[in-house]
Structure formats: C-alpha cells, structure tokens
Coordinates of C-alpha atoms and ligand atoms in Angstrom, one line a residue:
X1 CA 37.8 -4.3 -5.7
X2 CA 36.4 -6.4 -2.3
X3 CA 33.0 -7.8 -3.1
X4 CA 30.2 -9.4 -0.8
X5 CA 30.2 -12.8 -1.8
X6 CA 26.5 -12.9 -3.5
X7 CA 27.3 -13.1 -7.3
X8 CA 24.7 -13.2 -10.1
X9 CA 24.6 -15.6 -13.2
X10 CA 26.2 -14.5 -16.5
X11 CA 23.1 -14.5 -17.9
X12 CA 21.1 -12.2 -15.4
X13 CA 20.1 -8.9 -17.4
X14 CA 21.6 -5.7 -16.3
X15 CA 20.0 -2.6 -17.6
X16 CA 18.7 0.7 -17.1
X17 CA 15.4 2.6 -17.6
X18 CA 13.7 6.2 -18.9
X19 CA 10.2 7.2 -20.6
X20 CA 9.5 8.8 -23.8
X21 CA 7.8 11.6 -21.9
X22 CA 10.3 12.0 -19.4
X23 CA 13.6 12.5 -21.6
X24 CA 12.5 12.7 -24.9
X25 CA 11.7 16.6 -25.7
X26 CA 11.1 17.6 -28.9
X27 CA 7.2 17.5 -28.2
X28 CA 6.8 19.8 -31.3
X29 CA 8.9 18.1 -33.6
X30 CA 8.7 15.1 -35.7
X31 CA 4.9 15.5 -36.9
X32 CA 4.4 14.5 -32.9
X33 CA 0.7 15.0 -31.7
X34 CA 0.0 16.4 -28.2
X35 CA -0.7 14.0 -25.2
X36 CA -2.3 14.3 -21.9
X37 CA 0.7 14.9 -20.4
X38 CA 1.7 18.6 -23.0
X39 CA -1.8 19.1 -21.2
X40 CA -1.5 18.7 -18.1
X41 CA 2.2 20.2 -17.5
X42 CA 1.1 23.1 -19.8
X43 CA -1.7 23.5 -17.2
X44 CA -0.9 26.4 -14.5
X45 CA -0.2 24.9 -11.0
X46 CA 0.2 21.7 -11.8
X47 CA 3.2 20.6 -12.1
X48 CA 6.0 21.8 -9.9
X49 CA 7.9 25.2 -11.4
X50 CA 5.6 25.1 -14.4
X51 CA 7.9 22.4 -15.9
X52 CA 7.0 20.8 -18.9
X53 CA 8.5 17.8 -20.9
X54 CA 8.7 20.4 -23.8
X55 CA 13.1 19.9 -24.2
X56 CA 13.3 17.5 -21.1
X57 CA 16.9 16.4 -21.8
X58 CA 16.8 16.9 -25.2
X59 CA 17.0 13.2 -25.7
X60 CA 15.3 13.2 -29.6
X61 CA 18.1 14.9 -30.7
X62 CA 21.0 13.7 -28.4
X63 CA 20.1 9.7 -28.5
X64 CA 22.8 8.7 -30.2
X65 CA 25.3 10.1 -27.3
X66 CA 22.6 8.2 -25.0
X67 CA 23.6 5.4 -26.5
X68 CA 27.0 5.8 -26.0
X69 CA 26.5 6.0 -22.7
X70 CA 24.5 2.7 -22.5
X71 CA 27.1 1.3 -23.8
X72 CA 30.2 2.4 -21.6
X73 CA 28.0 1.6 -18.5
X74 CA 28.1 -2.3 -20.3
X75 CA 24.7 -2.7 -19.6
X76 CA 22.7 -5.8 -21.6
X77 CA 19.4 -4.0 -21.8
X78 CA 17.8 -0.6 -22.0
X79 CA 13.9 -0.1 -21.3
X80 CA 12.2 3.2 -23.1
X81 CA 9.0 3.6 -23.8
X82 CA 7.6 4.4 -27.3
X83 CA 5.3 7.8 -27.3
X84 CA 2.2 6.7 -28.9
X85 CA 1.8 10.3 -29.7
X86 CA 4.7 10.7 -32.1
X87 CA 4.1 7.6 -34.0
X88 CA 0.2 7.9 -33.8
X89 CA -0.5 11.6 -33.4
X90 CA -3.9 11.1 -32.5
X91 CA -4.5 7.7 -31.6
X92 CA -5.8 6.0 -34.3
X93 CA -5.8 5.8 -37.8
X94 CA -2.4 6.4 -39.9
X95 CA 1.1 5.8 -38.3
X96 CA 3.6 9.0 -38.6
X97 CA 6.7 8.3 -40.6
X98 CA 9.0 10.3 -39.1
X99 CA 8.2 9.0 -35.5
X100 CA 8.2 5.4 -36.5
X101 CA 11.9 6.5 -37.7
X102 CA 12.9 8.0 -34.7
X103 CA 12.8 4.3 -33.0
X104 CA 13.6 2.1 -35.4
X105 CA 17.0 4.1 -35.6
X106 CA 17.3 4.4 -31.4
X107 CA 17.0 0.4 -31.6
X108 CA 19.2 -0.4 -34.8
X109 CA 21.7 1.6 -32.7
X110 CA 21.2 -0.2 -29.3
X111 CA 21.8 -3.5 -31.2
X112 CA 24.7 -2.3 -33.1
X113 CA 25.6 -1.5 -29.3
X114 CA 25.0 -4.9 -28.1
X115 CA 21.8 -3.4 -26.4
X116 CA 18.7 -5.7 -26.0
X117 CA 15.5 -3.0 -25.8
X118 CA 12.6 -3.7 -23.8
X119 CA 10.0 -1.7 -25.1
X120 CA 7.3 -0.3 -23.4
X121 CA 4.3 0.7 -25.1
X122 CA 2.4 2.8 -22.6
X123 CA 4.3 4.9 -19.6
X124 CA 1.5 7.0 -19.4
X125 CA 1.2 9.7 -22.5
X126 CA -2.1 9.5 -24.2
X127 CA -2.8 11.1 -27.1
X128 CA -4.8 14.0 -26.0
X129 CA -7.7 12.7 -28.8
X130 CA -8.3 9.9 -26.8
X131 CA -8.6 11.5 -23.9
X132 CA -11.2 13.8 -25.3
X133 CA -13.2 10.7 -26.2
X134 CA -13.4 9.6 -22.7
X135 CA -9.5 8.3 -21.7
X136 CA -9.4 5.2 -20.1
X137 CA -12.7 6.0 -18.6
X138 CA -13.7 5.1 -22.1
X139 CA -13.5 1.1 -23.3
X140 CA -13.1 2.3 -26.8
X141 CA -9.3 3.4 -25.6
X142 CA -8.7 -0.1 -25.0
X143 CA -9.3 -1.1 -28.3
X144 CA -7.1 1.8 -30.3
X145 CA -4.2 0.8 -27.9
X146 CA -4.3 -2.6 -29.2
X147 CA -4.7 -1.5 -33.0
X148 CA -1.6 0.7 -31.8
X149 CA 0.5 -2.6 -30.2
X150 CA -0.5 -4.1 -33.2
X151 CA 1.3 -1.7 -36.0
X152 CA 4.2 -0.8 -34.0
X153 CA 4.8 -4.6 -33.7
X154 CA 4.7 -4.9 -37.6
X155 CA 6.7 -1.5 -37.6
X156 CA 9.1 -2.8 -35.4
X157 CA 9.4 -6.4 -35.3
X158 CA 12.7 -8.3 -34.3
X159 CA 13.8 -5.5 -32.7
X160 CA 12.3 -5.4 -29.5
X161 CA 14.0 -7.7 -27.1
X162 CA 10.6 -7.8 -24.7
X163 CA 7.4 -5.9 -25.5
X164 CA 5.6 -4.1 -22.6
X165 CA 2.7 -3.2 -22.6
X166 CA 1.9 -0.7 -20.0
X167 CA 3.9 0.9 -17.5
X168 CA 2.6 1.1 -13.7
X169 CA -1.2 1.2 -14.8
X170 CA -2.1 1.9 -11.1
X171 CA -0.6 5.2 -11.9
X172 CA -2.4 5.8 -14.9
X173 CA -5.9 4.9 -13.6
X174 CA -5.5 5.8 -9.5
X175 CA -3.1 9.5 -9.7
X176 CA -4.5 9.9 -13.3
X177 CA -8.5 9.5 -12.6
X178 CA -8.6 9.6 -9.0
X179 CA -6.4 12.1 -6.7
X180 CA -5.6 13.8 -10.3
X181 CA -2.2 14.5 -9.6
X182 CA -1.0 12.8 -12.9
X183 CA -2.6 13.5 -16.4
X184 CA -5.3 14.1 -17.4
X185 CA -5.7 15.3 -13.5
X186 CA -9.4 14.4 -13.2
X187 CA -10.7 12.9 -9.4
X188 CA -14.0 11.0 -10.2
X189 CA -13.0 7.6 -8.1
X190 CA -16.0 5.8 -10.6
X191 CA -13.9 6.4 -13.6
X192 CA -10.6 5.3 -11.8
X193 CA -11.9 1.7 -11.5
X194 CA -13.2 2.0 -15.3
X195 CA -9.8 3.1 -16.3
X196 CA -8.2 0.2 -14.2
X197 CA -10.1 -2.5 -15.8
X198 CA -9.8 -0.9 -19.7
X199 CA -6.1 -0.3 -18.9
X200 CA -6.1 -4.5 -18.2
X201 CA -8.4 -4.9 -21.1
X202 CA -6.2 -2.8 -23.3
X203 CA -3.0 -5.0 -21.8
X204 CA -4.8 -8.3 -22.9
X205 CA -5.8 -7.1 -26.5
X206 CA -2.2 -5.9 -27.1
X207 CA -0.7 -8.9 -26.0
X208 CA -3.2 -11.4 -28.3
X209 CA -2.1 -8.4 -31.1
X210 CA 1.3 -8.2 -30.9
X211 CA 1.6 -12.2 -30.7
X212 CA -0.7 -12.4 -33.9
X213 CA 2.1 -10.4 -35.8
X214 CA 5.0 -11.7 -34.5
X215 CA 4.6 -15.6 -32.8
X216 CA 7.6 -16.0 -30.7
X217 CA 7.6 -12.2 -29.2
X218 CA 8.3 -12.2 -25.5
X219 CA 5.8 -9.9 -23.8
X220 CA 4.9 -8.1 -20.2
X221 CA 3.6 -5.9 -18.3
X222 CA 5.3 -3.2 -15.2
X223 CA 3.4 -3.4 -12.2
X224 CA 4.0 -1.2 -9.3
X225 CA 2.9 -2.9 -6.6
X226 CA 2.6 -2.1 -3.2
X227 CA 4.1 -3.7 0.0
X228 CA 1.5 -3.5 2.9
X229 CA 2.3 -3.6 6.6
X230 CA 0.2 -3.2 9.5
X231 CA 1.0 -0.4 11.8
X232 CA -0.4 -3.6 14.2
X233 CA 0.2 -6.7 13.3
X234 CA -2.3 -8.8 15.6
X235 CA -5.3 -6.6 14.8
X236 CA -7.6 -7.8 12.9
X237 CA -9.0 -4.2 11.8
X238 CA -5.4 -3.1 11.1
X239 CA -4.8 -6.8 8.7
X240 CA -8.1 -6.1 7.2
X241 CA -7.0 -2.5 6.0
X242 CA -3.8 -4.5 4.7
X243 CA -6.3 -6.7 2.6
X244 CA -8.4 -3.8 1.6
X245 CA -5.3 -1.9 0.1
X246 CA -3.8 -5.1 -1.3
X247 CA -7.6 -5.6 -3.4
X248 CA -7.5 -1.8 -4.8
X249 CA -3.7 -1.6 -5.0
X250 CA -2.1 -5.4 -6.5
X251 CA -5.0 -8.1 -6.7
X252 CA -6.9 -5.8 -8.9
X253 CA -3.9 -6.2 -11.4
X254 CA -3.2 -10.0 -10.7
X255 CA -6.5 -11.6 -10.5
X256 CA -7.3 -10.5 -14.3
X257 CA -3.6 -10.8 -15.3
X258 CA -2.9 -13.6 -13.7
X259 CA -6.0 -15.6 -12.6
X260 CA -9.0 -14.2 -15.1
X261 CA -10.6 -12.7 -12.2
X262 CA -11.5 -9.7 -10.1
X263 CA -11.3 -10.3 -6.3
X264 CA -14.2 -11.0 -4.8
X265 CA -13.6 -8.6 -1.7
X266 CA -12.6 -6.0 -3.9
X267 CA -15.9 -5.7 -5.5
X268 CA -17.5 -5.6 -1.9
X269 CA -15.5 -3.2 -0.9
X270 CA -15.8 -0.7 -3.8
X271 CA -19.6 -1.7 -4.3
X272 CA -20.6 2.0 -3.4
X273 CA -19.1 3.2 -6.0
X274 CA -19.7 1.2 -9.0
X275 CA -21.4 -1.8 -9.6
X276 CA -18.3 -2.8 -12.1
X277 CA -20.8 -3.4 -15.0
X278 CA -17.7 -1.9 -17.4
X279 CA -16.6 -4.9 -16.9
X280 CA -18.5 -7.3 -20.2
X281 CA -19.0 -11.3 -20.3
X282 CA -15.1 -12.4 -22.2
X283 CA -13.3 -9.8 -21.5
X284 CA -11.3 -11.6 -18.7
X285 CA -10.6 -14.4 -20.9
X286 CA -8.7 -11.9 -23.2
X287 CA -6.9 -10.3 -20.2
X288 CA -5.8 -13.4 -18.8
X289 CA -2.8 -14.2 -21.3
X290 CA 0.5 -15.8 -20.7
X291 CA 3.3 -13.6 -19.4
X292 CA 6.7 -14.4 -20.3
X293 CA 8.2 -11.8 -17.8
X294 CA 6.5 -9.9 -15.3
X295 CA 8.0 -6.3 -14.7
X296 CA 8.2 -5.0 -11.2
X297 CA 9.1 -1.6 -10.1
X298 CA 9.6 -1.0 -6.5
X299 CA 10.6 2.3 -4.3
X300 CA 9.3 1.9 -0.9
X301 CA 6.4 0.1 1.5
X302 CA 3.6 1.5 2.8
X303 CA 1.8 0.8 6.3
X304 CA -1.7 1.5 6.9
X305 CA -4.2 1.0 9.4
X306 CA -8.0 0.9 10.2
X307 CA -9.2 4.3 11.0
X308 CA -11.6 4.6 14.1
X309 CA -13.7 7.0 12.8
X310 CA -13.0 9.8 14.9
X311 CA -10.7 12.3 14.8
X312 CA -8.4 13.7 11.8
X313 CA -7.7 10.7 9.2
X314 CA -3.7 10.2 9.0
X315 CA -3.1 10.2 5.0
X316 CA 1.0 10.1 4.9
X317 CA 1.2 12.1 1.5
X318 CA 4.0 10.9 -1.1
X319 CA 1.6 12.2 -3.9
X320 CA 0.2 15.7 -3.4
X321 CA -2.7 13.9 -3.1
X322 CA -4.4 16.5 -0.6
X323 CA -8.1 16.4 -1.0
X324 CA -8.9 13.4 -3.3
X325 CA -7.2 10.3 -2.2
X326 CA -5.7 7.5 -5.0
X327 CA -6.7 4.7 -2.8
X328 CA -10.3 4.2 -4.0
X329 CA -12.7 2.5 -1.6
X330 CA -10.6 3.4 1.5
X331 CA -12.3 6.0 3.4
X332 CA -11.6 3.8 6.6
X333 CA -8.2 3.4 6.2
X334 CA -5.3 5.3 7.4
X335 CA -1.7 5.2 5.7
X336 CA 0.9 6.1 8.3
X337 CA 4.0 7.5 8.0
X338 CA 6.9 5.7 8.3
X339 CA 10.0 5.8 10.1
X340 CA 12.5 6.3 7.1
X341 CA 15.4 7.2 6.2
X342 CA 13.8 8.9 3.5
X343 CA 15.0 10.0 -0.1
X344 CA 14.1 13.3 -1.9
X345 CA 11.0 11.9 -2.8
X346 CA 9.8 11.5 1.5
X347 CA 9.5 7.6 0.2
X348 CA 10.7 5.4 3.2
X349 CA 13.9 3.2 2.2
X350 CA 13.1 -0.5 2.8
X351 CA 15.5 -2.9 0.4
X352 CA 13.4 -5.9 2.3
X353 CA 10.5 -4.8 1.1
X354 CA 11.7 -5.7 -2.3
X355 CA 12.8 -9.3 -0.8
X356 CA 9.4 -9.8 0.8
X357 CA 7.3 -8.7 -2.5
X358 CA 9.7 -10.9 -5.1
X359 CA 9.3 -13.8 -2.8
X360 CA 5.5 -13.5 -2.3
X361 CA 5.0 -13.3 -6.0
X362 CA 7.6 -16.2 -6.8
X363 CA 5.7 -18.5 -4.1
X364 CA 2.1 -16.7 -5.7
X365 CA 3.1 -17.5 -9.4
X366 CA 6.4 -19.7 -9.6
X367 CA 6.1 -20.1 -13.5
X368 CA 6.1 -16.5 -14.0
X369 CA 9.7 -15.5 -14.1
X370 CA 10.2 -11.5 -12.9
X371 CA 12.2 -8.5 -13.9
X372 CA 12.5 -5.3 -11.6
X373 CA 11.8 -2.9 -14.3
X374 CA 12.4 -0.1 -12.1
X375 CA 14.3 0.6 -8.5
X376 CA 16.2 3.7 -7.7
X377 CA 15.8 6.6 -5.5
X378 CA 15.8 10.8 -6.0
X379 CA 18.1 12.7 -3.7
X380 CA 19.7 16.4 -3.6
X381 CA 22.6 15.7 -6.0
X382 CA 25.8 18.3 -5.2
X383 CA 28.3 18.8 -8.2
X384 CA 31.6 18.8 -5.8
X385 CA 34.3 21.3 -6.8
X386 CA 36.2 18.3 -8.9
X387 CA 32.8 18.7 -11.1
X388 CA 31.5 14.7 -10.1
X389 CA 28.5 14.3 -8.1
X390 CA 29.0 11.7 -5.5
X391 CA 25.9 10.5 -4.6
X392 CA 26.9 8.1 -1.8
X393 CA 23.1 8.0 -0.7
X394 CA 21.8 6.8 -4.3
X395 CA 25.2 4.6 -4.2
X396 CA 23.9 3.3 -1.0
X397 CA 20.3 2.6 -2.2
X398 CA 20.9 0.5 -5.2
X399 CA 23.6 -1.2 -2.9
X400 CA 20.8 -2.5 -0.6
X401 CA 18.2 -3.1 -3.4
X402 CA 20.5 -4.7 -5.9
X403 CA 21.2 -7.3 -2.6
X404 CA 18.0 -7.7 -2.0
X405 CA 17.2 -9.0 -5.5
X406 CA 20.3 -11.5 -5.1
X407 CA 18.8 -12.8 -1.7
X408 CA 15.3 -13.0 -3.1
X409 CA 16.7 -14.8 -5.8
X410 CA 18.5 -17.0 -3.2
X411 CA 15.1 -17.6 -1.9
X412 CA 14.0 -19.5 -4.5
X413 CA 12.2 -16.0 -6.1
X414 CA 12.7 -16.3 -10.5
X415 CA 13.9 -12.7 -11.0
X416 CA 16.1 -12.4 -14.1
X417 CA 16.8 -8.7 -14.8
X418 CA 17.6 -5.4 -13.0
X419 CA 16.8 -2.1 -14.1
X420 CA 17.9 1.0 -12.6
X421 CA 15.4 4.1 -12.7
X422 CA 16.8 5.8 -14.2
X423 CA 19.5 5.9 -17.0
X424 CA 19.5 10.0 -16.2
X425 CA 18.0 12.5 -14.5
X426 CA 14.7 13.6 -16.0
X427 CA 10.6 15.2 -16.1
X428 CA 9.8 13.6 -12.7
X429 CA 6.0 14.3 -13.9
X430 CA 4.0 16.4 -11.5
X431 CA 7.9 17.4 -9.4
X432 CA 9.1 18.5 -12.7
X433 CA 13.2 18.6 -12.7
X434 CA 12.9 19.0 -9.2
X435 CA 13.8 15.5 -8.8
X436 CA 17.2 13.9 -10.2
X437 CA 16.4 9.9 -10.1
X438 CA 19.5 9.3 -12.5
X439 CA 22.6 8.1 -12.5
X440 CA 23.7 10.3 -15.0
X441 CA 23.3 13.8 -14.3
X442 CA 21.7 16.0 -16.6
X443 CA 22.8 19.6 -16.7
X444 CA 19.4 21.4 -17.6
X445 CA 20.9 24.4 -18.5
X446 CA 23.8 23.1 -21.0
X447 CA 21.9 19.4 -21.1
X448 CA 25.6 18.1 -21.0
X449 CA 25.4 14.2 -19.3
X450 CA 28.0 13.6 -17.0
X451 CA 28.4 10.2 -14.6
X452 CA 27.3 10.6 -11.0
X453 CA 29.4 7.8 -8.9
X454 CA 26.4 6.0 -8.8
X455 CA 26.8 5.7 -12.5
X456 CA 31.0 4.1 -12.5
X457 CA 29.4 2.2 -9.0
X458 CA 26.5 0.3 -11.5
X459 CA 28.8 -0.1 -14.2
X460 CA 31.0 -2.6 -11.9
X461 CA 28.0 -4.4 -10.9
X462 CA 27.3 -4.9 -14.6
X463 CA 30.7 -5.7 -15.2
X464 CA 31.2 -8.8 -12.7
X465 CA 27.9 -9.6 -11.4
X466 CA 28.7 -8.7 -8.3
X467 CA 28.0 -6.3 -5.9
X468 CA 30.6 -3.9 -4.7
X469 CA 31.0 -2.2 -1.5
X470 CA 29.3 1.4 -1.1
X471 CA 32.8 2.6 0.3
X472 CA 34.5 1.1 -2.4
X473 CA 34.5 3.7 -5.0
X474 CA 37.9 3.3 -6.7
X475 CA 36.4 1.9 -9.5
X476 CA 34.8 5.4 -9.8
X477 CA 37.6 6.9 -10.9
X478 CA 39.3 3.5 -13.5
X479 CA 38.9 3.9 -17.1
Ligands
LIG1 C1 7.7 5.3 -11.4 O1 6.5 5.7 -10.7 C2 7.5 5.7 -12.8 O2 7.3 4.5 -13.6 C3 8.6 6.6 -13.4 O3 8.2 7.1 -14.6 C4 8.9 7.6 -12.3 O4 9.8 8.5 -12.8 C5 9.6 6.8 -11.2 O5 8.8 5.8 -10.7 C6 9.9 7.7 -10.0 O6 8.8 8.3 -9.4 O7 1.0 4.7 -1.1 O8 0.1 6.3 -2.6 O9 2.2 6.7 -1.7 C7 6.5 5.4 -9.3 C8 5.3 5.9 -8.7 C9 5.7 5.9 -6.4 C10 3.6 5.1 -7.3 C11 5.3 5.4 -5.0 C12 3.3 4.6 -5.9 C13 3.5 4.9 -3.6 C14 2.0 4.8 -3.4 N1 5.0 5.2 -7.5 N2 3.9 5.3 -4.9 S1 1.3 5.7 -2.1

C-alpha cells in the first residue's frame, strides 16, 4: 500500500456515525412513543417519496450484525444517538424498560467489541408531547431534557465513552422553527431564536445533570458550523454579511457555550424580531460549562454577500428552503452559489474549509480539544455487475477531508477523533432514502449491508493511521 506521508498518533480516535432516527426503525415497537419526526415524515409532501423512518434499515433488530460491522472496519468509536422517545415515550415522567434495554445491550456489545460509544442525547427527535407543549419554543423543554440526560446517565453510566448532548442544534432550531423544512416544520423566525437559546439552556442543564450522577463523565456538544466567505473580499458590505451570518449561524452557539454570552451584534441585528427577553438573569452561567470535547461536523462552505436592495435576492438553496429562509435576521444578505464540484446533496466540496474552521477554533479556544463528529458526502452509488459499489467520489472526499484534519492538526489545531457520516446509508430526513451518505450500503429492499469501497478504503486508514491513496484500492479487495 503507498501512503502520503502524513500519519496520525496511535491514540487519534477513528470512528463512524448514525442517528436513532435515521437507522433505527422499529418506531412502533418497544413501548416507543412517537416524535416530531413520525410527524413530520408521516405528513404528506414533506419529506421526499413520502419516506418515513418507520423500518429505516431495520437497525433495532439487526444491531448486533451492525456491530459486526463496526468491528471488521476496526474502528475505536461509534457515535449513535439515544431516541428520547423510546426510552421516555413522552418526555417526562417514567423511563420505558424495554428501550432502556435496547441500549444498554447495543453498548455491552460495542465494548465486548472493543467499541468506545459516544452517545448523543439529542439528534433531533422530540417526543411529540413536548412539542405539543410548545418544543423548543417552550423553556420548559429545556428543563425535561435535562431531567432526561440525568436518568439515562444513571441508566447508563460507565458505558458511554463521551456523552453528547445535542446534535447540530442550529438544525433543530433554524430548519426546525424557521424555513420548516425539518420537524416539527413550523417558520415563525421569533420562535427560532427561542428554540436556539432553550436548545443551549437545555445543553447546560444536561451537562451540570449528567456530571452530578456520574463525576468524571466526559461531555460535548456537535456543532455544525458554518465557514463564511465573501463573494468580495475587500468590501466592507460583503465582510459585514460574513459577520452577520457568523452571529446567527456560530457565535450564537459559542458565546453562551463558550464565553457566557450572546454577541452583542447579534442582538442588533435580530432586534426586530425579538427583544431576546427568553433569555432570564443565570441562565448563561449554567450554559457556560466546561467542554471536554467539542464535536464538529462539517460538509461544505458557504459564501454570501450584502444584497443591494434591488432586484431578485440570490438564496443558493441546499435546504428546500424556498419561501422562509433558515438564516434569521438576514433579509439583506445574499448566499451565492458556489463553484463546486458538488455531491448529491448540491453542497460545494471544500476539504480547506475544514482546515480553515479547525484552525480558527483551535487559535479561538486552544484548551478545548475537538472531534469532527461528522464529514462525509451523498453521491449516486452504482452496484457494478461484480455486486460492489465503487464509490471513487465518496473515496475521494474523505481522502481530502481526512488530510485536511491531519494538516489542521499539523497546524497546531487539537483535533483528536474522526468520524465518518455515516456508518450506512440511511433516512436522510426531509430527502428520505434518496440520499446514500454511507459507506455501507444498505439494500432497502432486502436491507442486506454490504461494503461500498469507501468502506475497505476507511478501514485502512483506521488500520495504520495513515491515509491511503484514492487510486490505491487494492486493499479493497484483502481480507
Ligand atoms: C448532518 O446535518 C446531520 O447531523 C445528519 O443527521 C445528516 O444525515 C447529515 O448531516 C447529512 O445531511 O447555508 O443553509 O445551506 C447536516 C446539515 C447541511 C446543515 C449543510 C447546514 C448548510 C447550511 N447541514 N447546511 S446552508
């Protein structure tokens, strides 16, 4: 096998990631309760092909051959998510046994495998009861979460490798409250920024929760953060849009998190559309706790500019977000599209974005080491006539991310982990199975796994810390 000559420490974590909602299935079973999501994808028009994560891949019943194939891949860590719904069908109140089972058997069985789990509490499938109550919109969700973070730390204990709290909460406030493409699909831009600062509320509570049960627990919390460019880099209108978007987008997450503030220009700039009075006197001071790991996820950049005011407004779609925009407060800018190449998804490939937003957060917050919790990339898998799928694209792609970490890292960036989205193909939410992410392939019809070369390419990586050439894919076909 020829190798680049970048090589990671023995110690750097290898792993791979999925969601509850997204693989799990059995959405009946199990004494499970409904979440926003059953809603939502049961909802006519709005998720692609009227998918729903009803079977998904089946993965309730068929863990234990995931785990198998966590284990042949080598990898040190796998991050899942826990649905709060099957172990709390409705939010509050008693836990369900059965679902508290289901886990505590996937992770006896990951350890038994040599598997660390990093657990995340949240990726984004709220019991519908909450959400009937208000959501996020509604500070009281902030408090069942951490009652929630609390039992299944009790539940669970020892083992969970690294408790997370939420996954991508941009996500679940922005395409959940305000372009409504995600569950619970509503577009009021008021309770967006509510749901932003009880989903960092809710963070904070859970963290103070789950270190109140178990003292030495290592916690965090997956940020999707967003790479700015100017389409012009010596206006001043184009770098103010950058700042604008970097407020409603990243510092809204890191100030609390990080600093025990909100941004100062942030609240100027959304001060039409709530005078952020949701947020009380203390609660910073319990969002503001130590991280032992910060979890990035990163796919692509974005590049905006100031609009002039006249004319047709250039909003680049990646989200179906037609008539109510994500980006809160940013009527004035534009987001541009860019110059690709492109996956499946239409998100522009950049690898140096990833280099450029590990450094700026290493030179931001050097005592707060990093994981990329997420990086991967959807294209239109072929099953070739030998039955594999070679996905040279998706090879190519976590080629070029995977050495981007390892040159961040050589930059002086504290990034300790790599996870590739995802362990299999799955319910890419509002695309449905449209979109295969995995480097497994899941046969939706049979739901037999079977290794995509980007699979056998990973497992090499894993296997010597290195990073092998895309057109080396003998190893593809070595036992
Ligand atoms: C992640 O979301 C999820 O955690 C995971 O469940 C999902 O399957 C996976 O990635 C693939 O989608 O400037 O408005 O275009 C990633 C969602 C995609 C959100 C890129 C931000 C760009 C913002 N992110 N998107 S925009």
């Amino acid at each position: 096998m020829t190798t680049t000559r970048r090589t990671f420490p023995r110690d750097f974590t290898w792993g791979s990631a999925t969601a509850a909602y997204q693989i799990e299935g059995g959405a009946r079973e199990g004494g499970r309760g409904p979440s926003i999501w059953d809603t939502f994808s049961r909802t006519p028009g709005k998720v692609d092909g009227g998918d729903t994560g009803d079977v998904a891949c089946d993965h309730y019943h068929r863990w234990q051959e995931d785990v198998d194939h966590i284990s042949e891949l080598g990898l040190g860590a796998y991050r899942l998510s826990i649905s709060w719904p099957r172990v709390q069908p409705g939010g509050s109140g008693e836990l369900n046994a059965d679902g508290v089972a289901f886990y505590r058997e996937l992770l006896a069985e990951l350890h038994r495998a040599g598997v660390s789990p990093v657990v995340t509490l949240y990726h984004w499938d709220l019991p519908q009861e909450l959400e009937d109550a208000g959501g996020w919109a509604n500070r009281e969700t902030a408090f069942r979460f951490a009652e929630y973070a609390r039992l299944m730390a009790r539940e669970l204990g020892e083992a969970v490798t690294v408790w997370t709290t939420l996954n991508e909460p941009w996500c679940s406030a922005y395409l959940g409250y305000a372009s409504g493409v995600h569950a619970p699909g509503r577009t009021e831009p008021a309770a967006a920024l509510a749901a932003v600062h009880h989903l960092n509320l809710a963070h904070g509570l859970a963290v103070q929760a789950i270190r109140e049960e178990l003292p030495g627990a290592k916690v965090s919390i997956t940020l999707n953060l967003h790479v700015v460019r100017p389409e012009d880099p010596s206006s001043e209108a184009d770098l103010d849009a950058v700042r604008q978007v970097d407020a409603v987008g990243n510092r809204v997450f890191l100030g609390p998190l990080l600093e025990g503030r909100y941004p100062e220009d942030l609240l100027a700039d959304t001060a039409a559309i709530t005078d952020w009075a949701f947020v009380h006197d203390g609660d910073l001071g319990h969002i503001q706790q130590p991280l032992d790991v910060l979890g990035v996820n990163y796919y692509s950049t974005t590049l905006v500019r100031r609009y002039a005011g006249t004319g047709e407004r250039v909003l680049a779609d990646s989200h179906k977000s037609t008539t109510h925009s994500p980006w809160v407060g940013c009527e004035d800018v534009e987001f541009l599209p860019l110059p690709g190449p492109y996956t499946a998804m239409g998100w522009n490939i950049d690898p140096d974005g990833l280099v450029e937003l590990l450094t700026s957060l290493g030179t931001t917050y050097p005592d707060v080491p990093m994981m990329v919790t997420e990086n991967g990339a959807a294209f239109d898998d072929v099953v070739s006539g030998d039955g594999r799928v070679h996905d040279v694209e998706r090879v190519e792609y976590l080629h070029d991310h995977v050495h981007a970490v390892a040159r961040a890292r050589e930059l002086g960036a504290d990034v300790r982990g790599y996870f590739a989205w995802s362990l299999m193909d799955n319910f890419e939410w509002s695309y449905g199975y449209s979109k295969r992410f995995g480097i497994i392939r899941v046969n939706y019809d049979t739901l037999e796994r079977c290794w995509k070369d980007s699979a056998f390419w990973y497992r090499a990586v894993v296997q010597t810390g290195q990073i092998p050439d895309v057109d080396d894919i003998e190893y593809a076909f070595e036992a």
